[in-house]
Amino acid sequence: METQKFSYDNNIVRAFLYATIVFGIIGFTFGLTAALMLFYPELPEFLFGTDDPGTMSLHGSESLQGLINTHGAFGFGRIRMLHTNTVIFAFVCNIVYVGVYYSTQRLLKTRMYSDTLSWFHFWTWQLMIVATFITFFMGINTSKEYAEHEWPIDILIAISWLTFGINMILTIKKRRVRHLYVAIWFYLGTWVAVLMLHIFNNLEVPLSFSGWKSYSAYAGVKDAIVQWWYGHNAVAFVLTTPVLGLMYYFLPKAADRPVFSYKLSIIHFWSLIFVYIWAGPHHLQYTALPAWAQAVGTGFSIMLIAPSWGGMLNGLLTLRGAWDKVRENPILKFFVVAVTCYGMATFEGPLLATKNINKIGHFTDWVIGHVHLGALGWNGFMAFGVIYYLVPIMWRTKIWSVKLANWHFWLGTLGIIFYAVPMYIAGFTQGLMWKQFNPDGTLLWKNWLDTVTAIIPYYKLRFVGGLFYLSGGLLMVVNVYKTVRKGSFQKEVPAEAPALANISNKRKEGEGFHLWLERTPMLLTVLSLLTISIGSMVEIIPTLSLKKSVPTISAVKPYSPLELEGRDLYIREGCNACHSQMVRPFRDEIVRFNGKNGQYSKAGEFVYDRPFLWGSKRTGPDLHREGGKNPSSWHYKHMFNPRSTSAGSIMPRYPWLIANNLDRSKMIDKIKFMKSTYDVPYTKAQIDSADKWADNQAAKIVKDIFVEAADVKKVYANRPKGELEKKEIVALISYLQRLGTDIKTTEIKTASNN
């Protein structure tokens, strides 16, 4: 057969590689900033100005105006969102695209189907990242973990991801290699899974098509299960399966060894994509989620150990006979530690999913340590290895400094250790301190700040780990820059291969089923989708379709207009990054968070919550029973300066909430929207009197503040009457004072027993 000449496109690979490096450093910097704020909450005051004589300021002034003028852009909640999204969507996704565009062409012996589609994918994805930065800094977000983008950006993500998949599938169709290599299976499985997850989790209805605000199509428990079906599988199909595809291509290439076991690769792929999708509910143990869903999540999480470790062993055993190279080759060093961290994290994850361990570990920094073992070790080190492998090849030279690459490796490894180990210790400390009782039945550590101050040293060690990791990344930037400068980039790489002969798609006699499947990519893609969909349908459809799975509590009423505005402010500031709203049925939580009612959280309490705000981390206490626990004046002072009400608090200040007037221009539209779109039972009279309703509630809160706090009343004595009623802080207080107050008795009346 005649050999055909063609060329590989390195230009698109280079673009994604540069984006990976730039956004990687930005993502690490955001993470380091968030880590610093957890033991130095005065950082925004230091940067922008303060009136606290005990806090240093770059400006040397006694004014908070600079901080107020930021409108919360540098608040912890927003920085945390920026960190997680930059690392996931900008760093990891871009390195995945680097690997996919580079390896797919060479594995299939063809150029990508369309250069235009490749570049459209590149620019739409980078536009999405920049739009994310702008909107998150502005406080425009949905609060849904790993899916905080508002609806226009969700659409942009879907368009870009569709483009990527179409280009990949059409490239497969024009391949010159009959059978698809294992890395391609993982790329296809990733694409169909992420498309499904992204679309269904981000079903939301915009308040108007001329604005950014939207409300989730799901409420309460239903929103929670869909979100963590997505959230856990964002870890599975964004941070794991495509990176496994990179492992299966780049690790054998770097080691110059074939993959250890083809059969193990088959078992790894199909069992992983089948089992992973079921495990999401393990993030919701002991919550208001139906018990059967929690049990299913635990069972499949434990099963995950087998395929995950199968993949890890397949990677490590690929290095058989090549371990001597690991001593000398920094690329292999990165890959070995990455695969080892993958194995450690995928063993620990199922352990955390078991109920006995989950009740201690959930909401603690143990989970943060676990996540970052995977993110820093598995994702980060795989990315660094791929970069160090590709740059010398694409620029046709040797790496500028092997010594510098080794320094990067050791700094990164120290960074992982100094990050993960302190977070594990902090998590164990938190989980155990929260649950300790005195002999008389009272909490041993009743003051929440006792548990916070106990782990401050570990937060500082975590920051040191982050410094090590970022420093290694900066060394990589220098090394890559120097390598690029001394090399010569090759945009078009000439190649040749015989055309693929046309043969029947029918299975041949004696041909193994999977060998046949590998030469029928469309069937492989469809089977991947079906495999992924089984668990999704079993878990999601019953919860969404059965109304009785979320019994209605007659005492639970919709939010007032002012409370709904306050809830949106809570979301804007990212408060759910530090505060949960889920009191689990444990003695210690009921005692600690009881407020005046002493009830753990019930599913029926969340039917009007779009989105749900159960949270995944308790840096501060749970707020689901906050209503009436503290006076309104306490909340006012707490938001102005948390350390004035809670000595030793690590919560940053929120003075812009007190300075800024609440924008009520869409308040009535929100109530009408909830009524018309989601059938929230507002009456016509309530809608017509929404402004008056909000005015009366604001006036009541301000009256309470002035009665409770003479010093605050004195501040407003010479100001125009009604000034405080107009501020954002009053709306936020109205929401906080509402939380948990619908449940007032030990007997909960539901629709089924009325």
Short mmCIF file of N, CA and C in Angstrom, two decimals, residues 11-28 85-98 119 121-127 129-130 133 383 387 391 395 476-477 480:
data_model
loop_
_atom_site.label_atom_id
_atom_site.label_comp_id
_atom_site.label_asym_id
_atom_site.label_seq_id
_atom_site.Cartn_x
_atom_site.Cartn_y
_atom_site.Cartn_z
N ASN A 11 1.85 23.31 16.75
CA ASN A 11 1.54 24.69 17.12
C ASN A 11 0.45 24.76 18.19
N ILE A 12 -0.60 23.94 18.01
CA ILE A 12 -1.69 23.94 18.98
C ILE A 12 -1.22 23.36 20.30
N VAL A 13 -0.31 22.39 20.24
CA VAL A 13 0.24 21.80 21.47
C VAL A 13 1.03 22.86 22.24
N ARG A 14 1.82 23.65 21.52
CA ARG A 14 2.61 24.70 22.16
C ARG A 14 1.71 25.72 22.84
N ALA A 15 0.61 26.10 22.19
CA ALA A 15 -0.30 27.10 22.76
C ALA A 15 -0.88 26.60 24.08
N PHE A 16 -1.36 25.36 24.10
CA PHE A 16 -1.92 24.82 25.34
C PHE A 16 -0.84 24.65 26.40
N LEU A 17 0.39 24.32 25.98
CA LEU A 17 1.48 24.16 26.94
C LEU A 17 1.81 25.48 27.63
N TYR A 18 1.89 26.56 26.85
CA TYR A 18 2.15 27.87 27.46
C TYR A 18 1.02 28.25 28.42
N ALA A 19 -0.23 27.98 28.01
CA ALA A 19 -1.38 28.30 28.86
C ALA A 19 -1.31 27.51 30.16
N THR A 20 -0.90 26.23 30.07
CA THR A 20 -0.77 25.40 31.26
C THR A 20 0.20 26.01 32.26
N ILE A 21 1.35 26.42 31.77
CA ILE A 21 2.39 26.96 32.65
C ILE A 21 1.94 28.27 33.29
N VAL A 22 1.40 29.18 32.48
CA VAL A 22 0.97 30.49 33.00
C VAL A 22 -0.13 30.33 34.04
N PHE A 23 -1.16 29.57 33.69
CA PHE A 23 -2.29 29.42 34.62
C PHE A 23 -1.94 28.54 35.81
N GLY A 24 -0.97 27.64 35.63
CA GLY A 24 -0.52 26.86 36.76
C GLY A 24 0.08 27.74 37.84
N ILE A 25 0.96 28.65 37.44
CA ILE A 25 1.57 29.56 38.42
C ILE A 25 0.51 30.46 39.06
N ILE A 26 -0.45 30.93 38.26
CA ILE A 26 -1.53 31.76 38.80
C ILE A 26 -2.36 30.96 39.80
N GLY A 27 -2.70 29.72 39.46
CA GLY A 27 -3.50 28.88 40.35
C GLY A 27 -2.78 28.58 41.65
N PHE A 28 -1.46 28.30 41.57
CA PHE A 28 -0.69 28.05 42.79
C PHE A 28 -0.65 29.31 43.66
N ASN A 85 -10.88 26.71 40.67
CA ASN A 85 -11.24 26.73 39.25
C ASN A 85 -10.03 26.92 38.35
N THR A 86 -9.07 27.73 38.79
CA THR A 86 -7.87 27.91 37.97
C THR A 86 -7.08 26.61 37.90
N VAL A 87 -6.94 25.93 39.02
CA VAL A 87 -6.19 24.67 39.02
C VAL A 87 -6.90 23.61 38.18
N ILE A 88 -8.21 23.51 38.32
CA ILE A 88 -8.94 22.46 37.60
C ILE A 88 -9.09 22.79 36.11
N PHE A 89 -9.70 23.94 35.82
CA PHE A 89 -10.05 24.25 34.44
C PHE A 89 -8.90 24.85 33.63
N ALA A 90 -7.99 25.56 34.30
CA ALA A 90 -6.93 26.25 33.56
C ALA A 90 -5.62 25.48 33.57
N PHE A 91 -5.27 24.86 34.69
CA PHE A 91 -4.01 24.12 34.77
C PHE A 91 -4.19 22.68 34.30
N VAL A 92 -5.06 21.91 34.97
CA VAL A 92 -5.19 20.50 34.63
C VAL A 92 -5.81 20.31 33.25
N CYS A 93 -6.88 21.03 32.95
CA CYS A 93 -7.51 20.85 31.64
C CYS A 93 -6.57 21.23 30.50
N ASN A 94 -5.81 22.30 30.69
CA ASN A 94 -4.89 22.69 29.63
C ASN A 94 -3.79 21.65 29.43
N ILE A 95 -3.26 21.05 30.51
CA ILE A 95 -2.24 20.01 30.32
C ILE A 95 -2.86 18.77 29.69
N VAL A 96 -4.12 18.49 29.99
CA VAL A 96 -4.81 17.38 29.33
C VAL A 96 -4.89 17.65 27.84
N TYR A 97 -5.24 18.87 27.47
CA TYR A 97 -5.31 19.20 26.04
C TYR A 97 -3.94 19.10 25.39
N VAL A 98 -2.91 19.51 26.11
CA VAL A 98 -1.54 19.35 25.60
C VAL A 98 -1.30 17.89 25.25
N TRP A 119 -8.06 25.51 17.08
CA TRP A 119 -7.83 26.87 17.57
C TRP A 119 -9.10 27.48 18.16
N HIS A 121 -11.27 25.76 19.79
CA HIS A 121 -11.27 25.15 21.12
C HIS A 121 -10.31 25.89 22.04
N PHE A 122 -9.11 26.16 21.56
CA PHE A 122 -8.12 26.83 22.40
C PHE A 122 -8.61 28.19 22.88
N TRP A 123 -9.06 29.01 21.96
CA TRP A 123 -9.42 30.39 22.32
C TRP A 123 -10.70 30.45 23.14
N THR A 124 -11.68 29.59 22.85
CA THR A 124 -12.90 29.61 23.67
C THR A 124 -12.60 29.16 25.09
N TRP A 125 -11.67 28.19 25.23
CA TRP A 125 -11.34 27.73 26.58
C TRP A 125 -10.60 28.80 27.37
N GLN A 126 -9.67 29.47 26.74
CA GLN A 126 -8.93 30.52 27.45
C GLN A 126 -9.84 31.71 27.74
N LEU A 127 -10.77 32.01 26.82
CA LEU A 127 -11.75 33.07 27.07
C LEU A 127 -12.60 32.73 28.28
N ILE A 129 -11.68 30.95 30.84
CA ILE A 129 -10.86 31.13 32.04
C ILE A 129 -10.78 32.60 32.44
N VAL A 130 -10.55 33.46 31.46
CA VAL A 130 -10.46 34.90 31.75
C VAL A 130 -11.82 35.42 32.24
N PHE A 133 -12.21 34.52 35.85
CA PHE A 133 -11.47 35.43 36.73
C PHE A 133 -12.28 36.70 36.99
N ALA A 383 1.63 16.63 35.24
CA ALA A 383 1.75 17.79 34.34
C ALA A 383 3.21 18.20 34.18
N ILE A 387 5.42 18.20 30.69
CA ILE A 387 6.07 19.43 30.21
C ILE A 387 7.56 19.19 29.98
N VAL A 391 8.90 19.62 26.01
CA VAL A 391 9.62 20.83 25.61
C VAL A 391 10.91 20.52 24.85
N TRP A 395 11.13 21.52 20.84
CA TRP A 395 12.11 22.56 20.49
C TRP A 395 13.45 21.96 20.04
N MET A 476 10.64 25.71 37.17
CA MET A 476 10.23 25.12 35.89
C MET A 476 10.06 26.18 34.82
N VAL A 477 9.47 27.32 35.19
CA VAL A 477 9.29 28.41 34.23
C VAL A 477 10.64 28.85 33.68
N VAL A 480 12.04 26.03 31.38
CA VAL A 480 11.34 25.98 30.09
C VAL A 480 11.74 27.18 29.23
#
